[in-house]
mmCIF file of C-alpha atoms and ligand atoms in Angstrom:
data_model
loop_
_atom_site.group_PDB
_atom_site.id
_atom_site.type_symbol
_atom_site.label_atom_id
_atom_site.label_comp_id
_atom_site.label_asym_id
_atom_site.label_seq_id
_atom_site.Cartn_x
_atom_site.Cartn_y
_atom_site.Cartn_z
ATOM 1 C CA MET A 22 99.741 109.752 107.990
ATOM 2 C CA ASP A 23 97.336 111.557 105.592
ATOM 3 C CA LYS A 24 94.008 110.142 105.095
ATOM 4 C CA ILE A 25 93.158 109.860 101.234
ATOM 5 C CA VAL A 26 89.556 111.503 101.434
ATOM 6 C CA GLY A 27 89.118 111.603 97.557
ATOM 7 C CA ASP A 28 92.807 112.705 96.775
ATOM 8 C CA TYR A 29 95.724 110.790 96.360
ATOM 9 C CA LEU A 30 98.221 113.257 94.684
ATOM 10 C CA GLY A 31 101.456 113.207 96.388
ATOM 11 C CA LYS A 32 100.536 111.242 99.540
ATOM 12 C CA SER A 33 102.283 108.318 100.856
ATOM 13 C CA ILE A 34 100.534 104.838 101.126
ATOM 14 C CA ILE A 35 101.334 103.589 104.736
ATOM 15 C CA SER A 36 98.446 101.781 106.141
ATOM 16 C CA ILE A 37 94.595 100.574 105.189
ATOM 17 C CA GLU A 38 93.603 103.275 108.118
ATOM 18 C CA GLN A 39 94.020 105.914 105.257
ATOM 19 C CA PHE A 40 91.354 104.597 103.164
ATOM 20 C CA GLY A 41 87.525 105.073 103.255
ATOM 21 C CA ARG A 42 84.914 103.373 100.919
ATOM 22 C CA PRO A 43 84.840 106.267 98.464
ATOM 23 C CA ASP A 44 88.799 106.067 97.989
ATOM 24 C CA ILE A 45 88.726 102.439 97.303
ATOM 25 C CA GLU A 46 85.940 103.138 94.725
ATOM 26 C CA ILE A 47 88.390 105.677 92.904
ATOM 27 C CA LEU A 48 91.226 103.159 92.693
ATOM 28 C CA PHE A 49 89.173 100.243 91.498
ATOM 29 C CA GLU A 50 87.470 102.573 88.685
ATOM 30 C CA GLU A 51 90.969 103.676 87.797
ATOM 31 C CA ALA A 52 92.072 99.881 87.905
ATOM 32 C CA ASN A 53 88.991 98.829 85.828
ATOM 33 C CA ARG A 54 89.695 101.458 83.271
ATOM 34 C CA LEU A 55 93.655 100.403 83.020
ATOM 35 C CA GLN A 56 92.725 96.767 82.486
ATOM 36 C CA THR A 57 90.298 97.321 79.932
ATOM 37 C CA VAL A 58 92.955 99.688 77.922
ATOM 38 C CA THR A 59 95.907 97.137 78.765
ATOM 39 C CA GLU A 60 93.866 94.279 77.491
ATOM 40 C CA ARG A 61 93.081 96.178 74.255
ATOM 41 C CA GLY A 62 96.782 95.902 73.849
ATOM 42 C CA LEU A 63 97.329 99.787 74.621
ATOM 43 C CA CYS A 64 99.542 101.365 76.845
ATOM 44 C CA TYR A 65 99.425 105.243 77.503
ATOM 45 C CA PRO A 66 102.759 106.851 78.736
ATOM 46 C CA TYR A 67 100.697 108.417 81.709
ATOM 47 C CA GLN A 68 104.173 108.274 83.896
ATOM 48 C CA ASP A 69 106.232 109.330 80.818
ATOM 49 C CA GLY A 70 109.704 110.728 82.206
ATOM 50 C CA ARG A 71 108.845 109.623 85.745
ATOM 51 C CA ILE A 72 110.939 107.283 87.948
ATOM 52 C CA LEU A 73 110.041 104.916 90.572
ATOM 53 C CA THR A 74 112.450 103.311 92.925
ATOM 54 C CA ASN A 75 111.879 99.857 94.470
ATOM 55 C CA LEU A 76 113.604 99.645 97.486
ATOM 56 C CA PHE A 77 113.388 96.152 98.999
ATOM 57 C CA TYR A 78 115.074 95.039 102.161
ATOM 58 C CA GLU A 79 113.291 91.922 102.088
ATOM 59 C CA SER A 80 113.000 89.383 99.445
ATOM 60 C CA SER A 81 109.950 89.896 96.883
ATOM 61 C CA THR A 82 108.753 88.514 93.592
ATOM 62 C CA ARG A 83 105.546 89.772 93.198
ATOM 63 C CA THR A 84 105.379 93.040 94.728
ATOM 64 C CA SER A 85 108.495 94.300 93.223
ATOM 65 C CA SER A 86 108.018 92.850 89.740
ATOM 66 C CA SER A 87 104.474 94.100 89.483
ATOM 67 C CA PHE A 88 105.342 97.820 90.744
ATOM 68 C CA ALA A 89 108.121 97.549 88.113
ATOM 69 C CA ALA A 90 105.437 96.304 85.314
ATOM 70 C CA ALA A 91 103.016 98.645 86.308
ATOM 71 C CA MET A 92 105.347 101.737 86.075
ATOM 72 C CA GLN A 93 107.105 100.527 82.787
ATOM 73 C CA ARG A 94 103.533 99.730 81.176
ATOM 74 C CA LEU A 95 102.582 103.547 82.088
ATOM 75 C CA GLY A 96 105.854 104.798 80.340
ATOM 76 C CA GLY A 97 107.882 105.402 83.423
ATOM 77 C CA GLY A 98 111.221 103.989 84.486
ATOM 78 C CA VAL A 99 112.116 101.976 87.489
ATOM 79 C CA ILE A 100 115.473 102.004 89.738
ATOM 80 C CA PRO A 101 115.310 98.485 91.065
ATOM 81 C CA ILE A 102 117.170 97.979 94.776
ATOM 82 C CA ASN A 103 116.661 94.520 95.770
ATOM 83 C CA ASP A 104 119.442 93.370 97.691
ATOM 84 C CA VAL A 105 119.973 95.812 100.295
ATOM 85 C CA THR A 106 121.659 94.340 103.343
ATOM 86 C CA TYR A 107 119.707 95.082 106.287
ATOM 87 C CA SER A 108 121.405 96.774 109.163
ATOM 88 C CA SER A 109 119.649 98.121 112.355
ATOM 89 C CA VAL A 110 117.474 101.071 111.701
ATOM 90 C CA SER A 111 115.993 101.040 114.940
ATOM 91 C CA LYS A 112 116.382 104.841 115.206
ATOM 92 C CA GLY A 113 115.471 105.503 111.739
ATOM 93 C CA GLU A 114 118.656 106.905 110.893
ATOM 94 C CA ASN A 115 120.013 104.672 108.143
ATOM 95 C CA LEU A 116 116.803 104.447 106.507
ATOM 96 C CA ALA A 117 116.309 107.983 106.497
ATOM 97 C CA ASP A 118 119.525 108.872 104.591
ATOM 98 C CA THR A 119 118.584 106.153 101.922
ATOM 99 C CA VAL A 120 115.053 107.423 101.196
ATOM 100 C CA ARG A 121 116.393 110.920 101.428
ATOM 101 C CA THR A 122 118.803 110.046 98.864
ATOM 102 C CA LEU A 123 116.652 107.980 96.386
ATOM 103 C CA ALA A 124 113.899 110.690 96.789
ATOM 104 C CA GLN A 125 116.420 113.179 95.035
ATOM 105 C CA PHE A 126 116.086 111.603 91.877
ATOM 106 C CA SER A 127 112.893 109.446 92.081
ATOM 107 C CA ASP A 128 109.305 110.479 91.974
ATOM 108 C CA ALA A 129 108.100 107.931 94.590
ATOM 109 C CA ILE A 130 109.577 104.783 96.589
ATOM 110 C CA VAL A 131 108.069 101.638 97.126
ATOM 111 C CA LEU A 132 109.544 100.162 100.473
ATOM 112 C CA ARG A 133 109.704 97.018 101.648
ATOM 113 C CA HIS A 134 111.360 96.470 105.134
ATOM 114 C CA PRO A 135 111.407 93.977 107.951
ATOM 115 C CA GLU A 136 110.818 96.651 110.749
ATOM 116 C CA GLN A 137 107.042 97.311 111.513
ATOM 117 C CA GLY A 138 106.593 100.909 111.284
ATOM 118 C CA SER A 139 109.627 101.407 108.901
ATOM 119 C CA ALA A 140 107.242 103.031 106.107
ATOM 120 C CA GLN A 141 105.771 105.503 108.269
ATOM 121 C CA ILE A 142 109.510 106.653 109.410
ATOM 122 C CA ALA A 143 110.610 106.634 105.795
ATOM 123 C CA ALA A 144 107.560 108.839 104.711
ATOM 124 C CA GLU A 145 108.476 111.416 107.579
ATOM 125 C CA TYR A 146 112.009 111.672 106.048
ATOM 126 C CA SER A 147 110.956 111.617 102.321
ATOM 127 C CA ASP A 148 109.655 114.387 100.154
ATOM 128 C CA LYS A 149 108.329 111.991 97.658
ATOM 129 C CA PRO A 150 105.533 109.574 98.261
ATOM 130 C CA ILE A 151 106.767 106.580 100.018
ATOM 131 C CA ILE A 152 104.560 103.247 99.155
ATOM 132 C CA ASN A 153 104.377 100.745 102.209
ATOM 133 C CA GLY A 154 105.439 97.254 100.249
ATOM 134 C CA GLY A 155 105.493 95.486 103.666
ATOM 135 C CA ASP A 156 106.692 96.534 106.798
ATOM 136 C CA GLY A 157 107.706 93.374 108.759
ATOM 137 C CA ILE A 158 104.520 92.205 110.597
ATOM 138 C CA GLY A 159 102.798 95.405 110.374
ATOM 139 C CA GLU A 160 100.729 95.842 107.051
ATOM 140 C CA HIS A 161 100.809 95.252 103.141
ATOM 141 C CA PRO A 162 98.176 97.707 101.954
ATOM 142 C CA THR A 163 98.780 97.319 98.172
ATOM 143 C CA GLN A 164 98.486 93.433 98.681
ATOM 144 C CA ALA A 165 95.071 93.965 100.636
ATOM 145 C CA LEU A 166 93.848 96.563 97.836
ATOM 146 C CA LEU A 167 94.641 94.066 95.283
ATOM 147 C CA ASP A 168 92.864 91.331 97.351
ATOM 148 C CA LEU A 169 89.722 93.299 97.810
ATOM 149 C CA TYR A 170 89.646 94.084 94.015
ATOM 150 C CA THR A 171 90.041 90.402 93.534
ATOM 151 C CA ILE A 172 87.169 89.755 95.696
ATOM 152 C CA GLN A 173 84.783 92.313 93.956
ATOM 153 C CA ARG A 174 85.601 90.712 90.558
ATOM 154 C CA GLU A 175 85.118 87.077 91.784
ATOM 155 C CA GLN A 176 82.213 87.704 94.047
ATOM 156 C CA GLY A 177 80.402 90.418 92.341
ATOM 157 C CA THR A 178 80.106 92.445 95.614
ATOM 158 C CA LEU A 179 82.069 93.313 98.527
ATOM 159 C CA ASP A 180 79.354 93.480 101.049
ATOM 160 C CA ASN A 181 78.417 91.283 103.856
ATOM 161 C CA LEU A 182 80.694 88.654 102.842
ATOM 162 C CA ARG A 183 81.984 85.580 105.065
ATOM 163 C CA VAL A 184 85.650 85.435 104.710
ATOM 164 C CA ALA A 185 87.738 83.004 106.349
ATOM 165 C CA LEU A 186 91.611 83.877 106.909
ATOM 166 C CA VAL A 187 93.805 80.973 107.124
ATOM 167 C CA GLY A 188 97.256 80.316 108.268
ATOM 168 C CA ASP A 189 99.858 82.548 110.070
ATOM 169 C CA LEU A 190 97.575 85.439 111.352
ATOM 170 C CA LYS A 191 99.990 86.356 113.877
ATOM 171 C CA HIS A 192 102.792 87.367 111.514
ATOM 172 C CA GLY A 193 100.967 87.746 108.175
ATOM 173 C CA ARG A 194 100.724 91.419 107.349
ATOM 174 C CA THR A 195 98.421 90.865 104.460
ATOM 175 C CA VAL A 196 95.838 89.365 106.567
ATOM 176 C CA HIS A 197 96.492 92.399 109.049
ATOM 177 C CA SER A 198 95.692 94.931 106.250
ATOM 178 C CA LEU A 199 92.916 92.800 104.554
ATOM 179 C CA ALA A 200 90.996 92.375 108.086
ATOM 180 C CA GLN A 201 90.962 96.017 108.125
ATOM 181 C CA LEU A 202 89.755 96.784 104.968
ATOM 182 C CA LEU A 203 87.115 94.039 105.157
ATOM 183 C CA MET A 204 85.784 95.785 108.443
ATOM 184 C CA GLY A 205 84.426 98.533 106.233
ATOM 185 C CA TYR A 206 82.226 95.998 104.374
ATOM 186 C CA GLY A 207 80.400 94.171 107.145
ATOM 187 C CA ALA A 208 82.411 91.125 106.705
ATOM 188 C CA THR A 209 82.184 88.184 108.877
ATOM 189 C CA LEU A 210 85.703 86.722 109.762
ATOM 190 C CA THR A 211 86.637 83.105 110.238
ATOM 191 C CA TYR A 212 90.017 82.822 111.710
ATOM 192 C CA VAL A 213 91.700 79.473 111.220
ATOM 193 C CA ALA A 214 95.435 79.534 112.789
ATOM 194 C CA PRO A 215 97.823 76.782 114.276
ATOM 195 C CA GLU A 216 98.082 77.606 118.133
ATOM 196 C CA GLY A 217 100.483 80.502 118.824
ATOM 197 C CA PHE A 218 99.771 81.975 115.297
ATOM 198 C CA GLU A 219 96.271 83.820 116.017
ATOM 199 C CA MET A 220 95.364 87.178 114.652
ATOM 200 C CA PRO A 221 96.758 89.958 117.205
ATOM 201 C CA SER A 222 94.334 90.866 119.849
ATOM 202 C CA GLU A 223 94.561 94.515 119.158
ATOM 203 C CA LEU A 224 93.152 93.697 115.633
ATOM 204 C CA VAL A 225 90.681 91.526 116.901
ATOM 205 C CA LYS A 226 89.562 94.321 119.079
ATOM 206 C CA ARG A 227 89.326 96.927 116.179
ATOM 207 C CA VAL A 228 87.196 94.225 114.185
ATOM 208 C CA ALA A 229 84.819 94.082 117.125
ATOM 209 C CA GLU A 230 84.677 97.640 117.337
ATOM 210 C CA ALA A 231 83.746 98.004 113.702
ATOM 211 C CA ARG A 232 80.862 95.411 114.696
ATOM 212 C CA CYS A 233 81.921 92.717 112.484
ATOM 213 C CA GLU A 234 81.374 89.126 113.783
ATOM 214 C CA GLN A 235 84.547 87.159 114.239
ATOM 215 C CA VAL A 236 84.447 83.362 114.762
ATOM 216 C CA VAL A 237 87.517 80.943 115.381
ATOM 217 C CA VAL A 238 87.436 77.511 114.048
ATOM 218 C CA SER A 239 90.332 74.872 114.536
ATOM 219 C CA ASP A 240 89.541 72.188 111.842
ATOM 220 C CA ILE A 241 89.965 73.365 108.145
ATOM 221 C CA THR A 242 87.319 71.373 106.733
ATOM 222 C CA ASP A 243 84.801 72.738 109.145
ATOM 223 C CA ALA A 244 85.548 76.294 108.399
ATOM 224 C CA VAL A 245 85.308 76.237 104.644
ATOM 225 C CA VAL A 246 81.741 74.986 104.377
ATOM 226 C CA ASP A 247 79.961 78.326 104.393
ATOM 227 C CA GLN A 248 82.539 80.586 103.152
ATOM 228 C CA ASP A 249 82.554 83.239 100.226
ATOM 229 C CA VAL A 250 86.172 83.680 100.605
ATOM 230 C CA ILE A 251 88.730 81.345 101.815
ATOM 231 C CA TYR A 252 92.316 83.507 102.001
ATOM 232 C CA VAL A 253 95.138 81.331 102.908
ATOM 233 C CA THR A 254 98.676 82.392 104.086
ATOM 234 C CA ARG A 255 102.015 80.681 104.487
ATOM 235 C CA VAL A 256 103.539 80.406 107.999
ATOM 236 C CA GLN A 257 106.008 83.172 108.074
ATOM 237 C CA ALA A 258 109.192 81.265 108.910
ATOM 238 C CA GLU A 259 111.583 84.271 108.587
ATOM 239 C CA ARG A 260 110.038 85.775 111.442
ATOM 240 C CA MET A 261 110.017 83.125 114.023
ATOM 241 C CA GLY A 262 113.130 84.668 115.683
ATOM 242 C CA GLY A 263 113.597 83.246 119.044
ATOM 243 C CA ARG A 264 111.303 80.017 118.587
ATOM 244 C CA SER A 265 113.798 77.522 117.823
ATOM 245 C CA ASP A 266 111.266 74.595 118.064
ATOM 246 C CA LEU A 267 109.827 76.039 114.951
ATOM 247 C CA HIS A 268 112.990 76.051 112.866
ATOM 248 C CA GLY A 269 113.314 73.173 110.226
ATOM 249 C CA ARG A 270 111.205 72.009 107.401
ATOM 250 C CA ASN A 271 109.304 69.265 109.667
ATOM 251 C CA ALA A 272 108.215 71.564 112.486
ATOM 252 C CA LEU A 273 106.738 74.233 109.504
ATOM 253 C CA LYS A 274 105.081 71.328 107.593
ATOM 254 C CA LYS A 275 103.580 70.040 110.840
ATOM 255 C CA LEU A 276 101.971 73.379 111.366
ATOM 256 C CA GLN A 277 100.964 73.859 107.461
ATOM 257 C CA ASP A 278 99.365 70.556 107.834
ATOM 258 C CA GLY A 279 96.893 71.357 110.070
ATOM 259 C CA TYR A 280 95.350 73.690 107.467
ATOM 260 C CA ARG A 281 96.298 72.502 104.423
ATOM 261 C CA ILE A 282 93.978 73.034 101.416
ATOM 262 C CA THR A 283 93.667 69.898 99.304
ATOM 263 C CA PRO A 284 90.845 68.739 96.586
ATOM 264 C CA ASP A 285 88.994 66.900 99.568
ATOM 265 C CA VAL A 286 88.746 70.189 101.616
ATOM 266 C CA MET A 287 87.466 71.952 98.639
ATOM 267 C CA GLU A 288 84.653 69.680 98.239
ATOM 268 C CA HIS A 289 83.275 71.081 101.316
ATOM 269 C CA ALA A 290 83.520 74.763 100.235
ATOM 270 C CA PRO A 291 80.532 76.186 98.382
ATOM 271 C CA GLU A 292 80.595 76.066 94.533
ATOM 272 C CA THR A 293 80.541 79.934 94.434
ATOM 273 C CA SER A 294 83.351 80.063 96.960
ATOM 274 C CA THR A 295 86.753 81.923 95.912
ATOM 275 C CA LEU A 296 90.111 80.457 96.988
ATOM 276 C CA MET A 297 92.959 82.883 97.503
ATOM 277 C CA HIS A 298 96.539 83.429 98.625
ATOM 278 C CA PRO A 299 98.976 86.553 98.508
ATOM 279 C CA LEU A 300 101.720 83.890 97.534
ATOM 280 C CA PRO A 301 104.362 82.491 97.746
ATOM 281 C CA ARG A 302 102.673 79.206 99.089
ATOM 282 C CA VAL A 303 105.025 76.932 100.495
ATOM 283 C CA GLY A 304 102.717 73.566 100.510
ATOM 284 C CA GLU A 305 99.805 74.922 102.407
ATOM 285 C CA ILE A 306 97.672 74.794 99.206
ATOM 286 C CA ASP A 307 98.077 71.455 97.229
ATOM 287 C CA MET A 308 98.777 72.058 93.632
ATOM 288 C CA ALA A 309 96.105 69.487 92.783
ATOM 289 C CA VAL A 310 93.684 72.411 93.713
ATOM 290 C CA ASP A 311 95.140 74.708 90.943
ATOM 291 C CA LYS A 312 92.567 73.388 88.331
ATOM 292 C CA ASP A 313 89.854 74.474 90.495
ATOM 293 C CA PRO A 314 87.900 77.465 88.872
ATOM 294 C CA ARG A 315 87.472 78.565 92.206
ATOM 295 C CA ALA A 316 91.419 78.913 92.779
ATOM 296 C CA ALA A 317 91.798 82.736 92.050
ATOM 297 C CA TYR A 318 95.547 83.169 93.208
ATOM 298 C CA PHE A 319 97.062 83.665 89.670
ATOM 299 C CA ARG A 320 94.404 86.152 88.816
ATOM 300 C CA GLN A 321 94.950 87.833 92.047
ATOM 301 C CA VAL A 322 98.485 88.310 90.842
ATOM 302 C CA GLN A 323 97.257 89.791 87.512
ATOM 303 C CA ASN A 324 94.835 92.154 89.386
ATOM 304 C CA GLY A 325 97.774 93.252 91.299
ATOM 305 C CA LEU A 326 99.326 94.912 88.159
ATOM 306 C CA TYR A 327 96.160 96.939 87.469
ATOM 307 C CA ILE A 328 95.861 97.973 91.205
ATOM 308 C CA ARG A 329 99.261 99.172 91.145
ATOM 309 C CA MET A 330 99.207 100.752 87.821
ATOM 310 C CA ALA A 331 96.186 102.835 89.032
ATOM 311 C CA LEU A 332 97.725 103.607 92.536
ATOM 312 C CA LEU A 333 100.768 105.126 90.719
ATOM 313 C CA ASN A 334 98.443 107.193 88.516
ATOM 314 C CA LEU A 335 96.358 108.385 91.419
ATOM 315 C CA VAL A 336 99.612 109.168 93.650
ATOM 316 C CA LEU A 337 101.978 110.625 90.894
ATOM 317 C CA GLY A 338 99.300 112.134 88.733
ATOM 318 C CA LYS A 339 99.182 111.846 85.024
ATOM 319 C CA VAL A 340 101.568 113.635 82.783
ATOM 320 C CA ILE A 341 99.013 113.425 80.176
ATOM 321 C CA ASP A 342 95.562 113.331 80.738
ATOM 322 C CA ARG A 343 94.187 111.303 78.158
ATOM 323 C CA VAL A 344 95.721 109.819 74.717
HETATM 324 C C1 NCD B 421 103.141 88.376 101.067
HETATM 325 C C2 NCD B 421 104.047 89.356 101.863
HETATM 326 O O1 NCD B 421 105.543 89.624 101.485
HETATM 327 O O2 NCD B 421 103.879 89.853 102.859
HETATM 328 N N1 NCD B 421 103.766 88.380 99.828
HETATM 329 C C3 NCD B 421 103.186 89.061 98.701
HETATM 330 O O3 NCD B 421 103.621 90.383 98.758
HETATM 331 N N2 NCD B 421 102.610 88.879 97.915
HETATM 332 C C4 NCD B 421 103.061 87.338 101.750
HETATM 333 C C5 NCD B 421 104.093 86.313 102.220
HETATM 334 O O4 NCD B 421 105.447 86.219 101.854
HETATM 335 O O5 NCD B 421 103.586 85.236 102.911
#
């Protein structure tokens, strides 16, 4: 896995581990520029003639459509493969052949796949950059980058923030990537998870090694009182595999009710806090909270467009430098 170290060109984006702070600054600068340009109603064909393949073995609304929108706004084309029937790729074989095929006629491939490590396997076989759009319970680096970008825009800084990560911290790949990213900015992380859904110990160890404080709180109202950012996630029902006790709506609802964000809970959160969610939500943030100005989840979606446009420009390079 190649580190970025100031140069994104031609590199696969697999994990947050590839990024240093200067790399993130480069990305955010490009995203800011593209946002300004796009909001002025302009669209420069930086990716004219290029093709991105969206290869999705798991369902997606935001990641696939925002990558498609990003590529098209930059003048490129998209091959959308959204309904791949999942067959075993434990040896990497099927996936390897698929990405090698798609790499023949596209300039980059966004891959979402149910197996952890699949993006790395794909990158080993593809001679075009692979962008990890979520690999099982592993990582979701582009989501974490847009989350961090949102935090910067909402909070005005990234340093020494208090961030609560709430929900299914065991299976949630977005929190796995975001926690690693926040480690580089001296964040204090507060974890609120139902029993059995805690942050993996390996990640807790890594965060501790980065000398970031970690706190575990069980009551959501207690947890929000001094947070700058409250980042909520859903229970990943599709990853429950063997746990038949957790199948069914009632079992899931019971888990979510333990940390449900309501207007009452938000009364305890600071006026200056930011409420985030990678979406989709399935009840863990009450819709009555949406009109609260601290609710940033749809601004988060919008920011994802600019981060993904920026990433495509940096990884693929621009066919024109400036119009
Ligand atoms: C997330 C994912 O796929 O991990 N969705 C997204 O990309 N915004 C979160 C989720 O599905 O819960």
